[in-house]
PDB file of C-alpha atoms in Angstrom:
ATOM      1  CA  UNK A   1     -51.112 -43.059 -37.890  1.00  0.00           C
ATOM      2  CA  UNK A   2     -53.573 -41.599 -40.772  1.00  0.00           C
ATOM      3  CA  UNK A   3     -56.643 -41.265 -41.011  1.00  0.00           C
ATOM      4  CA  UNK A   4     -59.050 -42.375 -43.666  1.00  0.00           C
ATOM      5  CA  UNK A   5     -61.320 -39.929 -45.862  1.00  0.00           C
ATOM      6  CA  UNK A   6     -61.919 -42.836 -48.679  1.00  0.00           C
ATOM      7  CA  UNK A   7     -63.923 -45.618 -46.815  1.00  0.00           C
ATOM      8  CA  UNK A   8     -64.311 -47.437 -49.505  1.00  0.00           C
ATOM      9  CA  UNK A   9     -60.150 -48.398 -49.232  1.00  0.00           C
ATOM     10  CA  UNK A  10     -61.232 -50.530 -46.258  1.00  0.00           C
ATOM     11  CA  UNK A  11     -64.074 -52.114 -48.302  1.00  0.00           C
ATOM     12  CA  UNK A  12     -61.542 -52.602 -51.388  1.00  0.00           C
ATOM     13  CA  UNK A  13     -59.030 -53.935 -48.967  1.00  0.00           C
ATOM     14  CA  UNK A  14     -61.176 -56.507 -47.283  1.00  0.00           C
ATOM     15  CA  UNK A  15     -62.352 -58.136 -50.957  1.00  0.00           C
ATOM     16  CA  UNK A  16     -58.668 -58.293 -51.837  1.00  0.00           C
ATOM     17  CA  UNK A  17     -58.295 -60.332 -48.777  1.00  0.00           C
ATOM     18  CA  UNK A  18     -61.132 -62.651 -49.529  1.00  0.00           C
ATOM     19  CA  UNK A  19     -60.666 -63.177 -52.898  1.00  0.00           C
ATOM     20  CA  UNK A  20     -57.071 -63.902 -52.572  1.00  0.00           C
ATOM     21  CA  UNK A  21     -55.680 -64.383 -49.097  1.00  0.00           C
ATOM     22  CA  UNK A  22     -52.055 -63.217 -47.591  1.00  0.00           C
ATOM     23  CA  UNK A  23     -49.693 -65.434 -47.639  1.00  0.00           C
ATOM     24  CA  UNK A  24     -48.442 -66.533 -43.900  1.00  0.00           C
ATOM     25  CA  UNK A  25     -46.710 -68.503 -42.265  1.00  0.00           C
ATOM     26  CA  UNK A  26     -47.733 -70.421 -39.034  1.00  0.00           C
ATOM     27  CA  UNK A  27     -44.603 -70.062 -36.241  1.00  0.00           C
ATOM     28  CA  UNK A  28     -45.924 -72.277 -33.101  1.00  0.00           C
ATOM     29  CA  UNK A  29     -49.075 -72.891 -32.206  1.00  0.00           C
ATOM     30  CA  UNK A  30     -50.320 -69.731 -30.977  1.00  0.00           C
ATOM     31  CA  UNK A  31     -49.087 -67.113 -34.024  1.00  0.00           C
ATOM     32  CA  UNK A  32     -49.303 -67.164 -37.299  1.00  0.00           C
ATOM     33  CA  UNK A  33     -47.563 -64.286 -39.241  1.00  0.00           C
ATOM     34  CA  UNK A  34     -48.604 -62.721 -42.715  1.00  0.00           C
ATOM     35  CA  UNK A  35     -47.621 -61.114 -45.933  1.00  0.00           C
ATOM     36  CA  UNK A  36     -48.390 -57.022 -45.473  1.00  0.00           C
ATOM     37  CA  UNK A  37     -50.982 -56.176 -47.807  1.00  0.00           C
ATOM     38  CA  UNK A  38     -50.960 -52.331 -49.392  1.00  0.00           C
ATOM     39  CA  UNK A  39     -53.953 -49.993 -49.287  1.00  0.00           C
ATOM     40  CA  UNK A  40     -55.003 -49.413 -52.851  1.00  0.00           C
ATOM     41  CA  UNK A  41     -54.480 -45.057 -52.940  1.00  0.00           C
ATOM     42  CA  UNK A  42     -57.712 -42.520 -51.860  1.00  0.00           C
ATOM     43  CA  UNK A  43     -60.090 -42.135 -54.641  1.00  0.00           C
ATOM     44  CA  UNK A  44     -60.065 -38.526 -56.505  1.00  0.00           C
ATOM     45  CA  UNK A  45     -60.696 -35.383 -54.342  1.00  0.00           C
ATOM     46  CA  UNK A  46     -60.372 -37.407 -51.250  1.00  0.00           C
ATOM     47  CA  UNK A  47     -56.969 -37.946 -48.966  1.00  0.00           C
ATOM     48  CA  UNK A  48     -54.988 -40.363 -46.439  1.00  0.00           C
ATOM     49  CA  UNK A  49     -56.602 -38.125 -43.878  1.00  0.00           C
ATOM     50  CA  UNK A  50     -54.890 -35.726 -40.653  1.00  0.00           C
ATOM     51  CA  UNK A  51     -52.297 -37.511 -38.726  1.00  0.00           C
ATOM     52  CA  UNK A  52     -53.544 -38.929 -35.738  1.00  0.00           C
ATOM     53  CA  UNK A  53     -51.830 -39.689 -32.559  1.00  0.00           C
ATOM     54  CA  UNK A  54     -52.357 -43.411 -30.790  1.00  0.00           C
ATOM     55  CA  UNK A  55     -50.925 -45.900 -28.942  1.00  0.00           C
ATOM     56  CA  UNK A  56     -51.208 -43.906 -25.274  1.00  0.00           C
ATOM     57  CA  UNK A  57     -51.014 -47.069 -23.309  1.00  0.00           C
ATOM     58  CA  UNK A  58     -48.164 -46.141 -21.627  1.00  0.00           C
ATOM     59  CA  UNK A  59     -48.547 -42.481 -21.680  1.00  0.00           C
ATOM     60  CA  UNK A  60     -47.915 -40.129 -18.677  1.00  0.00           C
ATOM     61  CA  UNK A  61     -48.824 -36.664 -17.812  1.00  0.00           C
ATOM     62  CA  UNK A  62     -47.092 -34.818 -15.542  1.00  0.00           C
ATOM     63  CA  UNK A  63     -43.527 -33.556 -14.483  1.00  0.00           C
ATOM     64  CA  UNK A  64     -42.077 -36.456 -12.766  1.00  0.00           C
ATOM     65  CA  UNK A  65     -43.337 -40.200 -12.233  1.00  0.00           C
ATOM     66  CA  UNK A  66     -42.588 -42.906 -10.134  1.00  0.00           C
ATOM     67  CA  UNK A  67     -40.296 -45.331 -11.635  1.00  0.00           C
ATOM     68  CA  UNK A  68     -41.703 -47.978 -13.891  1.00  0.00           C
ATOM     69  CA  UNK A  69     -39.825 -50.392 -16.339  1.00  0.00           C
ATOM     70  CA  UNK A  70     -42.159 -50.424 -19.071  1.00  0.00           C
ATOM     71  CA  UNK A  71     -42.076 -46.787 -20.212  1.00  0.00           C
ATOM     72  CA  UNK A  72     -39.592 -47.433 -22.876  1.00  0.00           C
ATOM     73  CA  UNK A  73     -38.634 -49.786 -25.171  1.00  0.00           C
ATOM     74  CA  UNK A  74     -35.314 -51.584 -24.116  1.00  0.00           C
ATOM     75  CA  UNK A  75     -32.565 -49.744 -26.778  1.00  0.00           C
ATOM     76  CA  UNK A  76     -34.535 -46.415 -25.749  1.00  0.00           C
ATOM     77  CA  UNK A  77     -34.545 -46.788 -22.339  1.00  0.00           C
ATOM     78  CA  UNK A  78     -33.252 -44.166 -20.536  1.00  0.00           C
ATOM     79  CA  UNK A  79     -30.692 -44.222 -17.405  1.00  0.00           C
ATOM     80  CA  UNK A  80     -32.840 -43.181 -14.617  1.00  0.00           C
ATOM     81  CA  UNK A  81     -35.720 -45.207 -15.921  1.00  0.00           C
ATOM     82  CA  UNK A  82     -33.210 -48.154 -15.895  1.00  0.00           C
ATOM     83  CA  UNK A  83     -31.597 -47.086 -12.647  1.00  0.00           C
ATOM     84  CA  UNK A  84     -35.438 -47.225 -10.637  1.00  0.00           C
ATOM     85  CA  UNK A  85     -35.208 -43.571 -10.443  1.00  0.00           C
ATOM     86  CA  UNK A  86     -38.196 -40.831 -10.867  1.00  0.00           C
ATOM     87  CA  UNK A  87     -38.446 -39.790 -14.484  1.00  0.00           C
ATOM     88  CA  UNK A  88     -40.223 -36.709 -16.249  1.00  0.00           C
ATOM     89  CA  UNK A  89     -40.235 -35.451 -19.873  1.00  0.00           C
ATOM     90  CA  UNK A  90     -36.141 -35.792 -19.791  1.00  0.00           C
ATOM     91  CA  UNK A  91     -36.176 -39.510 -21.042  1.00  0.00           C
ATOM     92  CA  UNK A  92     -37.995 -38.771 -23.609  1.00  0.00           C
ATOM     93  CA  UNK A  93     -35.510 -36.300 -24.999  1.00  0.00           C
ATOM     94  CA  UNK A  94     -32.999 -39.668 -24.479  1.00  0.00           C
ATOM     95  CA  UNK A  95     -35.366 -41.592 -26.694  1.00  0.00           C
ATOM     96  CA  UNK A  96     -35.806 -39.022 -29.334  1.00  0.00           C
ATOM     97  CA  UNK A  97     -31.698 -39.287 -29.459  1.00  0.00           C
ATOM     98  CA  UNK A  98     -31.772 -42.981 -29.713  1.00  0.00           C
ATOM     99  CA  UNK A  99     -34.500 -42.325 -33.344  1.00  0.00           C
ATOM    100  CA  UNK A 100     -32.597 -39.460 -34.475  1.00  0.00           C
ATOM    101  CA  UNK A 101     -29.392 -42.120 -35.239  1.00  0.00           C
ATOM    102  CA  UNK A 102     -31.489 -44.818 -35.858  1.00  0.00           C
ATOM    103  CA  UNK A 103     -32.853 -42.743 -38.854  1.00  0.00           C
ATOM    104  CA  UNK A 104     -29.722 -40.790 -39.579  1.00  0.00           C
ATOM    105  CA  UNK A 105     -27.088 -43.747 -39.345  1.00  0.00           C
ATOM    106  CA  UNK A 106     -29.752 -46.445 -40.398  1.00  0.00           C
ATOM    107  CA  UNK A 107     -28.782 -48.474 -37.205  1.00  0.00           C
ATOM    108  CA  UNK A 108     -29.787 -48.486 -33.446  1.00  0.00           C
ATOM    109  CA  UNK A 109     -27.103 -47.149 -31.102  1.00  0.00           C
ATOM    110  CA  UNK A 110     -27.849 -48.978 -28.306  1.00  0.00           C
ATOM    111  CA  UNK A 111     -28.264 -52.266 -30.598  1.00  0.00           C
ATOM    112  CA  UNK A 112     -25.890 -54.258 -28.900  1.00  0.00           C
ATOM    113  CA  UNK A 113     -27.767 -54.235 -25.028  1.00  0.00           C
ATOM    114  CA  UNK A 114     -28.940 -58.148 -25.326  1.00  0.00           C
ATOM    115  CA  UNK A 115     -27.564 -61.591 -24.148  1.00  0.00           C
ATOM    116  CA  UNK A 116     -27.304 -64.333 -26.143  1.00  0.00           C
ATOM    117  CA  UNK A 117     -30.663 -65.540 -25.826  1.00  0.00           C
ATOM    118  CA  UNK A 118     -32.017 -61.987 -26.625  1.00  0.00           C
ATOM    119  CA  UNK A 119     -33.027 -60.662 -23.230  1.00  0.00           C
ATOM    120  CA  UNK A 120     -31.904 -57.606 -22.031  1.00  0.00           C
ATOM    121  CA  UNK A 121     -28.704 -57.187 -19.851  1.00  0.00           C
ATOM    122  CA  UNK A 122     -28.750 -53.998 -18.330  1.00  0.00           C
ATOM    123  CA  UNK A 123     -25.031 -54.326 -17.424  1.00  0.00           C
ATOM    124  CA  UNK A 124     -24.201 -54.099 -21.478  1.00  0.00           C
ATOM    125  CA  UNK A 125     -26.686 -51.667 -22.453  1.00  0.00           C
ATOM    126  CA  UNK A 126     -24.424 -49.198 -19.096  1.00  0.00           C
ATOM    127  CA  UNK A 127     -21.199 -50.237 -20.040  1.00  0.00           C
ATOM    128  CA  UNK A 128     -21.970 -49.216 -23.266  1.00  0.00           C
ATOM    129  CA  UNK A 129     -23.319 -45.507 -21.911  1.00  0.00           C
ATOM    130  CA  UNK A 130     -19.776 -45.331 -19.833  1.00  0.00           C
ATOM    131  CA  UNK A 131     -18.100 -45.888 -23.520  1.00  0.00           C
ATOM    132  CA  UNK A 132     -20.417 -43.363 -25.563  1.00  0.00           C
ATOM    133  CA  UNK A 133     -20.964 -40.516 -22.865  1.00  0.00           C
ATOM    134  CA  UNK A 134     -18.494 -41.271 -20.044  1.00  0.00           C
ATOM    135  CA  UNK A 135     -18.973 -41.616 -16.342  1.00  0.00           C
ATOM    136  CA  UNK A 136     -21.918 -40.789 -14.661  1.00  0.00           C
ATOM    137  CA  UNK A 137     -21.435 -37.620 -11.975  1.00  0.00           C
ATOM    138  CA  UNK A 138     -21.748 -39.211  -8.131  1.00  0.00           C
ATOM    139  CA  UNK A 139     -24.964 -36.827  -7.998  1.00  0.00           C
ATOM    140  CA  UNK A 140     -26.509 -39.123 -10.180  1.00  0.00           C
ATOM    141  CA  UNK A 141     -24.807 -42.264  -8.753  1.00  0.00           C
ATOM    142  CA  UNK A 142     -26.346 -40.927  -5.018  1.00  0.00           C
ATOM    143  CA  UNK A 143     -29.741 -41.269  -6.169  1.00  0.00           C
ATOM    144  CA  UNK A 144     -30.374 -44.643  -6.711  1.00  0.00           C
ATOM    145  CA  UNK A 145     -29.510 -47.148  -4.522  1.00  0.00           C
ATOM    146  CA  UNK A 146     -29.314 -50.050  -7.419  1.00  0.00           C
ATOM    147  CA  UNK A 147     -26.217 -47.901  -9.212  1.00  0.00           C
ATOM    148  CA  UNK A 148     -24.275 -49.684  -6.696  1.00  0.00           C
ATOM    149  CA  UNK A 149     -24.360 -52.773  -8.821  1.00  0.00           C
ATOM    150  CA  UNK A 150     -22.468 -51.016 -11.484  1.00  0.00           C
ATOM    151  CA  UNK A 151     -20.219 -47.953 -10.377  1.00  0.00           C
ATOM    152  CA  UNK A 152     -18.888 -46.561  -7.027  1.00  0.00           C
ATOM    153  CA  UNK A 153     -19.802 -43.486  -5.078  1.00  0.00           C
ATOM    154  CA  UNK A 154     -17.438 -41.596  -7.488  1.00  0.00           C
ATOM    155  CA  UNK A 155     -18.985 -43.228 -10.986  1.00  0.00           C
ATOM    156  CA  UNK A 156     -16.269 -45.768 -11.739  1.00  0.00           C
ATOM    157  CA  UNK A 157     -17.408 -48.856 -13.804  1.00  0.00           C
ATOM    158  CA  UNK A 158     -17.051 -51.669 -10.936  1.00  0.00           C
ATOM    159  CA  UNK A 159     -19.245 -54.565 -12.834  1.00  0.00           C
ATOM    160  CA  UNK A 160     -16.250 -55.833 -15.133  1.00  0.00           C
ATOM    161  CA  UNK A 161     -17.192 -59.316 -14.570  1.00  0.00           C
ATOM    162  CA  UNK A 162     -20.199 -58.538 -15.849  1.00  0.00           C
ATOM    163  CA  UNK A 163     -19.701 -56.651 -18.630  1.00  0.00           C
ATOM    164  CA  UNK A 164     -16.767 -55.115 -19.539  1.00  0.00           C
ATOM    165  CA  UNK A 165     -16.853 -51.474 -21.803  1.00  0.00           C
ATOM    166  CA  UNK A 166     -16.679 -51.593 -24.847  1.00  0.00           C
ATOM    167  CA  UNK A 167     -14.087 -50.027 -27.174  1.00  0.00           C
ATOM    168  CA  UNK A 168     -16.367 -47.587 -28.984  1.00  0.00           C
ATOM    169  CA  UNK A 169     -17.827 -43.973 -29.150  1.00  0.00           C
ATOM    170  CA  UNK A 170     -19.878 -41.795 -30.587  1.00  0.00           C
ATOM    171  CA  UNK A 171     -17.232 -40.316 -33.268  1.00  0.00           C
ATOM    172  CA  UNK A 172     -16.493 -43.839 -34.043  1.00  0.00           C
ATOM    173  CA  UNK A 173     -20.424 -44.769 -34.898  1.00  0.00           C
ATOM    174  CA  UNK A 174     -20.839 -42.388 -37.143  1.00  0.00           C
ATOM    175  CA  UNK A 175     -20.028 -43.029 -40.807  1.00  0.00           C
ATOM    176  CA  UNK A 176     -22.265 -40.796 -42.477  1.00  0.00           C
ATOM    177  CA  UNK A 177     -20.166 -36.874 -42.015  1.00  0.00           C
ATOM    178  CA  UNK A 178     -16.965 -35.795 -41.222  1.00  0.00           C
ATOM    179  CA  UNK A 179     -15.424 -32.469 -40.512  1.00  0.00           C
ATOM    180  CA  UNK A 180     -17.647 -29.917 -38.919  1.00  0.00           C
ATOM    181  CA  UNK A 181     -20.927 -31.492 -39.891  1.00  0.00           C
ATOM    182  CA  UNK A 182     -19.627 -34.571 -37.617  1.00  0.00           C
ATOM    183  CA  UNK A 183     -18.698 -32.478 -34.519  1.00  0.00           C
ATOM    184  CA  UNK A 184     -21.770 -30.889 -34.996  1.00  0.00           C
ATOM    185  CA  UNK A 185     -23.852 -33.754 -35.243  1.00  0.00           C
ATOM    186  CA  UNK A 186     -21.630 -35.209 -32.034  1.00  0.00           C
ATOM    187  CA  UNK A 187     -22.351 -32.104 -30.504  1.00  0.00           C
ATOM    188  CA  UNK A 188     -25.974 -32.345 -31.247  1.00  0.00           C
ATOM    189  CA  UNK A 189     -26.340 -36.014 -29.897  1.00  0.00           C
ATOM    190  CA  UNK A 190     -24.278 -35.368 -26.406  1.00  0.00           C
ATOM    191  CA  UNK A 191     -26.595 -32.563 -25.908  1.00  0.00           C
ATOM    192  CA  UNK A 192     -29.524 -35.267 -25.055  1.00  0.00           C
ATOM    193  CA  UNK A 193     -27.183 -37.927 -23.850  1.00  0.00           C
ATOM    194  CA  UNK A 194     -26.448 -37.131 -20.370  1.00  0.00           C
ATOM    195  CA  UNK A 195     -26.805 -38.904 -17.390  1.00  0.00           C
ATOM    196  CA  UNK A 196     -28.335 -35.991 -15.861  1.00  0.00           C
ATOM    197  CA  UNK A 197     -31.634 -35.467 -16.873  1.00  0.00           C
ATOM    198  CA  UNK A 198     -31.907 -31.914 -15.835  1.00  0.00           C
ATOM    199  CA  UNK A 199     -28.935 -31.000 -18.108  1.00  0.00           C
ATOM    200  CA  UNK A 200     -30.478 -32.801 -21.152  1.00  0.00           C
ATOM    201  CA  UNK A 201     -31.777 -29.948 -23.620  1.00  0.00           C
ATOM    202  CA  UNK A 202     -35.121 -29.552 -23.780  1.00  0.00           C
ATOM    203  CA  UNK A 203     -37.511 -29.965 -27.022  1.00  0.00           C
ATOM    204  CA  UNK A 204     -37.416 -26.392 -27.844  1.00  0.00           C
ATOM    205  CA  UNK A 205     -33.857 -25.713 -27.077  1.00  0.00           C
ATOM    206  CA  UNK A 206     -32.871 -28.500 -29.787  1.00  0.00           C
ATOM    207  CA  UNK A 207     -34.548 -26.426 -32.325  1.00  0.00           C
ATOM    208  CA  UNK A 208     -32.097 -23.561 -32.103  1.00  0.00           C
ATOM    209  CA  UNK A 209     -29.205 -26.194 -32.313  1.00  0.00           C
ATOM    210  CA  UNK A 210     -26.459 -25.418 -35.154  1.00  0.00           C
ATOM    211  CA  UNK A 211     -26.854 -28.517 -36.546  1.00  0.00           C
ATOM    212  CA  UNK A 212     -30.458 -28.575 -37.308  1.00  0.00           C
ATOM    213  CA  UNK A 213     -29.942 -25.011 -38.389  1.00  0.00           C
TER     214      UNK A 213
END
C-alpha cells in the first residue's frame, strides 16, 4: 500500500463520488459490489507517498508456530501448514513460489485445489504436490499424524479414491521459456518447493540463484 502526500486526492475523490456515484450491483441481501473508482494523480511537487506495509492480521514473529489453518491463503498454503504441523519462515518461501508463477506464467499453480462447489479439498491440492515435486520423504510423513490419510510410512499416494494424481508437472506448466532459461527457472521453483521445510532455500540464498542472476 502507498501512502498519500496530496490530501486533497481524498477530498477530490469523495466529490467524484457524490456528484456521480459508482455504479454497483446488489448480489444478496447483505453485499452490494461496486465499480473501482481511480485516484485522480498527486498534485505538482507532491507524490503517491513511501510504501507502507499492512494487513498484519495474521502475522507471526518468531521461528516456529503452532499449527494454525488460517496463515495462508488456500493455493499458497504450504504442506506442513496443511499437514497440522509446526511452521516457521519456510512456508513463506512456499508462498513466495506460488506468486513468483502466478506473475511469471499469469496463472496460479495450485489453481486446480477446489471441489465443485469451490471449497477446498486438501486431497487435490496433495495429489497435485505428489505430481509437481514427487513424494514426500517418510521424515516428513513421521511427523504428522494426519499424513496417514494420504500416503504410507514410506510416502506412497494411498488416497486414490479420493483423488487420484494428476498427469502434470512443472516442465509441463510452463509455457513461457524453453532451453536453459526453462531448466533454470524449474530449477529455481524446486528450490522452494520441497516438502521439507528445512531444505527450502532461504530468502537470501534465492538471491544468488542463476536464474535471477
Amino acid at each position: 500500500m502507498l501512502g498519500i502526500e496530496d490530501g486533497g486526492m481524498l477530498a477530490d475523490f469523495a466529490k467524484a463520488e457524490a456528484e456521480s456515484p459508482s455504479p454497483r450491483k446488489q448480489v444478496d441481501q447483505s453485499r452490494i459490489i461496486y465499480k473501482s473508482r481511480r485516484f485522480r494523480r498527486p498534485g505538482k511537487a507532491k507524490g503517491y507517498g513511501l510504501p507502507s506495509l499492512c494487513d498484519f492480521g495474521e502475522s507471526r514473529i518468531g521461528a516456529t508456530q503452532d499449527s494454525n489453518p488460517f496463515v495462508q491463503p488456500h493455493m499458497y498454503r504450504a504442506p506442513e501448514v496443511m499437514f497440522d504441523m509446526p511452521w516457521g519462515s519456510a512456508a513463506d518461501i512456499w508462498n513466495l513460489a506460488g506468486l513468483i508463477w502466478d506473475l511469471f506464467e499469469g496463472e496460479h499453480l495450485f489453481e486446480d485445489v477446489f471441489d465443485a462447489r469451490g471449497g477446498h479439498d486438501p486431497f487435490k491440492h496433495f495429489a497435485l504436490m505428489v505430481a509437481l515435486i514427487g513424494d514426500p520423504p517418510s521424515e516428513f510423513i513421521g511427523r504428522s499424524e494426519t499424513t496417514g490419510q494420504c500416503f504410507d510410512t514410506n510416502g506412497t499416494w494411498i488416497a486414490q479414491e479420493d483423488a487420484a494424481i494428476p498427469l502434470v508437472s512443472l516442465d509441463s506448466l510452463e509455457k513461457r521459456l524453453s532451453g536453459q532459461e526453462k531448466q533454470l527457472f524449474i530449477q529455481f521453483m524446486r528450490s522452494m518447493l520441497k516438502w521439507m521445510p528445512e531444505e527450502r532455500k532461504t530468502a537470501k540464498q534465492l538471491l544468488d540463484d542463476p536464474w535471477l542472476l
